[in-house]
XYZ file of C-alpha atoms in Angstrom:
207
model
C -89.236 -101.913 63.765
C -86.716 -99.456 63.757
C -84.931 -101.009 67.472
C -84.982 -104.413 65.683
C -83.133 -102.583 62.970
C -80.355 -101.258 65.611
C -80.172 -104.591 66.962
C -79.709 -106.467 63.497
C -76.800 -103.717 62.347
C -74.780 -103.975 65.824
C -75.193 -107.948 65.892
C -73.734 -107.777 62.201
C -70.906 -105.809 63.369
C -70.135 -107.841 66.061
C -69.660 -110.613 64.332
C -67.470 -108.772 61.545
C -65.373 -107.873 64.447
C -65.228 -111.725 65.791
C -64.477 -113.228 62.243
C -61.736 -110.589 61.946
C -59.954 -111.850 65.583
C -60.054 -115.804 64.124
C -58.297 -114.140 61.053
C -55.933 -112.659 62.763
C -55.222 -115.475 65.104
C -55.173 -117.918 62.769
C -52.475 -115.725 60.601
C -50.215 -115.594 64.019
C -50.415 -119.114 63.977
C -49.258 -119.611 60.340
C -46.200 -116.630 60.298
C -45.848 -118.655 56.626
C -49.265 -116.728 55.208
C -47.924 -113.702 56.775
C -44.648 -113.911 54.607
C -46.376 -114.644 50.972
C -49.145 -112.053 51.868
C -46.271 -109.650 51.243
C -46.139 -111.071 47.372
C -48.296 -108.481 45.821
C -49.513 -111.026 43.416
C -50.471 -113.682 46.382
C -53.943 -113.623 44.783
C -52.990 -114.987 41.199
C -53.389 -118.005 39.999
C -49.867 -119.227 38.687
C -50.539 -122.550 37.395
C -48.816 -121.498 33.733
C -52.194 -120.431 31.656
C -50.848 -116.610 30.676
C -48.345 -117.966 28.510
C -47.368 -120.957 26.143
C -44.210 -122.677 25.317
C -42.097 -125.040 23.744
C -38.394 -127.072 24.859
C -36.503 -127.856 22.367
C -39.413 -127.192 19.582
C -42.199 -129.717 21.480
C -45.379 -127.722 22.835
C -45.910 -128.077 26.425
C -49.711 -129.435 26.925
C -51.850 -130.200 29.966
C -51.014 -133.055 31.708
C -54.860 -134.206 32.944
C -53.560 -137.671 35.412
C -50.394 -137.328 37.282
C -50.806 -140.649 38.274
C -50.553 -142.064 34.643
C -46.923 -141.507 35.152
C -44.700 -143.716 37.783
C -41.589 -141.656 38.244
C -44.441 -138.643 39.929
C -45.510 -141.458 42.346
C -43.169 -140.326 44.898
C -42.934 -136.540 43.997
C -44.139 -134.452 47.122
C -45.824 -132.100 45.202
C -47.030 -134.136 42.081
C -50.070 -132.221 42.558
C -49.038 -128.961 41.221
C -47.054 -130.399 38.217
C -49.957 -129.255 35.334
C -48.317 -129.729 32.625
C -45.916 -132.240 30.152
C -44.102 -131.835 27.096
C -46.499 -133.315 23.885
C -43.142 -136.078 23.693
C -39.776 -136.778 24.917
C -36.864 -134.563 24.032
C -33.483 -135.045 23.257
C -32.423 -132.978 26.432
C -31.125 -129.823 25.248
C -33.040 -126.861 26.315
C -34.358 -124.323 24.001
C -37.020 -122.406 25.299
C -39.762 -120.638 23.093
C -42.952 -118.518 24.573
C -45.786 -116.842 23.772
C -47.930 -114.526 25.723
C -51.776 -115.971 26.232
C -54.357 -113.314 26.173
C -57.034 -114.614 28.720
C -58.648 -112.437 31.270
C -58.075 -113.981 34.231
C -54.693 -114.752 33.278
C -53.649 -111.770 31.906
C -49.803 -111.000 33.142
C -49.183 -108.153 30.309
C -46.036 -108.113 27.967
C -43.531 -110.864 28.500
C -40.164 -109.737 30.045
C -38.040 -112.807 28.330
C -34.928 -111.709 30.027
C -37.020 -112.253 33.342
C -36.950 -116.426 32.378
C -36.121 -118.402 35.341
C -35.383 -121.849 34.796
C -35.016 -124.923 37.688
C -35.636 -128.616 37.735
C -36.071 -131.708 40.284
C -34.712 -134.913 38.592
C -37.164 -137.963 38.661
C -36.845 -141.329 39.349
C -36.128 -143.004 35.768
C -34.519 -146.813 36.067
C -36.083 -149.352 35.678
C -35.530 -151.458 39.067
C -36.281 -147.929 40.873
C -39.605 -147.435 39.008
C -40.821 -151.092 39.955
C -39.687 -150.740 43.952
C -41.918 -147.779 43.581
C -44.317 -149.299 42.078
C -44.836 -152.293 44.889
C -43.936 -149.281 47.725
C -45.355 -145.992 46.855
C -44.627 -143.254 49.058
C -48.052 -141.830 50.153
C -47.429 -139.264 52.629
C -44.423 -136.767 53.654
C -45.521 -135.317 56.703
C -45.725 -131.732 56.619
C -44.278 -129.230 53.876
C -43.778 -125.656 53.597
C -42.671 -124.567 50.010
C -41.925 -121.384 48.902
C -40.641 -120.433 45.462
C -40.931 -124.040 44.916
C -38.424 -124.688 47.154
C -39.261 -127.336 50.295
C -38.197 -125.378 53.036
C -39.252 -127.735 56.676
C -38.937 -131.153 55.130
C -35.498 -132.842 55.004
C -36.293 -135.958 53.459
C -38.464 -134.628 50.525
C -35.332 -132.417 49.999
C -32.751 -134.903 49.795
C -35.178 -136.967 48.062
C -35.689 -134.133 45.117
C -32.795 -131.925 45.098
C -33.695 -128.501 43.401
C -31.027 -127.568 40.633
C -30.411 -124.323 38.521
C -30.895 -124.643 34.592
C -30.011 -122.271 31.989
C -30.811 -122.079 28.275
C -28.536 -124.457 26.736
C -27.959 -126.419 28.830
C -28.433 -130.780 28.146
C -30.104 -132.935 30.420
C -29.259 -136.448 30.610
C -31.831 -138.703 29.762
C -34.288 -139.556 32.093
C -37.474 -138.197 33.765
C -37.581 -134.486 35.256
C -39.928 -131.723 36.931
C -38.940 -128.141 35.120
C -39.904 -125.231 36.708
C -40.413 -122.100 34.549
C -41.108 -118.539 35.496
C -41.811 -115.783 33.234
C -42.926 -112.168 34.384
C -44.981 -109.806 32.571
C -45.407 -106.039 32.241
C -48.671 -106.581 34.873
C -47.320 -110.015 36.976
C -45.747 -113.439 36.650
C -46.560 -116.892 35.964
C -45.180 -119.996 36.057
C -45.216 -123.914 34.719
C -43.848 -126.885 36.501
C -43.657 -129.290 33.768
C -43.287 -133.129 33.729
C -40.545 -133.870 31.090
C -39.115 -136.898 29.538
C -35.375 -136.796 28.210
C -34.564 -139.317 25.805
C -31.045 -138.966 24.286
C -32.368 -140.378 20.631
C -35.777 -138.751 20.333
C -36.103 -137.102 16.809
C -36.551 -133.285 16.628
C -39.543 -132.336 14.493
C -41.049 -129.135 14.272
C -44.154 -128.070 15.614
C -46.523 -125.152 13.606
């Protein structure tokens, strides 16, 4: 009993020690998962749930279908974009958060000075939205993106330039992807947020 024992604990650490070579190779063969395993946050989820906010006095809510919405169609990366504003805005960008406490989300006190604002301008006229429409672009090849910035893929950069934003600021109307980051006293978070800018929608105040 005691030899099967031996046998069971070496064959266990044998295979601890082959698991741990097809690690390793495989990181040599990605150098990308090498560069955000020095993130010391790699592990957190930022998909925006550790805090809430508003543009411009509209709450920014879950978006639940992507697809619902033809200017994402041909967005590379539609499928982190989690979240909309409850209705168009007017375009001028005032931000407003609030810390969430949840667990698994918890990112500590809310740096505001740390805000970091971006965005990727959509496709918003008319004509464009119906060639989409009939020719969706369903694939881009392969992407690398860090800081939500494409960093191997030409045409999905020309395609969606990404531009600086600051408080302020006034986008023109039409259809956007804003990307905000907010750290925390513990770590950060972040919401990429499908937006819709319409010069003559009325400001009301949500509670």
């Amino acid at each position: 009993m005691f030899l099967k024992y031996l046998f069971f604990i070496s064959l266990l650490l044998s295979l601890t020690s082959c698991t741990s070579v097809v690690l390793l190779g495989t990181m040599a063969i990605h150098p990308t998962i090498l560069a955000l395993k020095k993130d010391r946050n790699f592990k957190f989820k930022h998909e925006g749930y550790a805090f809430e906010a508003m543009i411009e006095g509209v709450p920014i809510i879950e978006l639940s279908n992507s697809d619902e919405y033809m200017a994402l169609k041909n967005y590379y990366d539609k499928q982190s974009t989690h979240w909309r504003t409850m209705k168009p805005i007017s375009g001028k960008i005032v931000i407003e958060l609030k810390r969430k406490y949840i667990k698994e989300y918890e990112i500590g006190e809310i740096d505001r000075s740390s805000l970091k604002l971006s965005y990727i301008k959509l496709p918003s006229d008319f004509k464009e939205l119906q060639k989409i429409k009939k020719n969706p672009v369903v694939d881009y090849g392969s992407i690398v993106m860090i800081g939500n910035r494409v960093i191997n893929n030409s045409r999905a950069s020309k395609a969606f330039p990404l531009l600086m934003l600051q408080e302020g600021d006034v986008l023109a109307s039409g259809n956007y992807i804003i990307f905000m980051e907010i750290k925390g006293s513990k770590s950060w978070d972040r919401k990429n947020i499908y937006v819709e800018v319409r010069a003559n929608a009325k400001h009301q105040k949500f509670l």
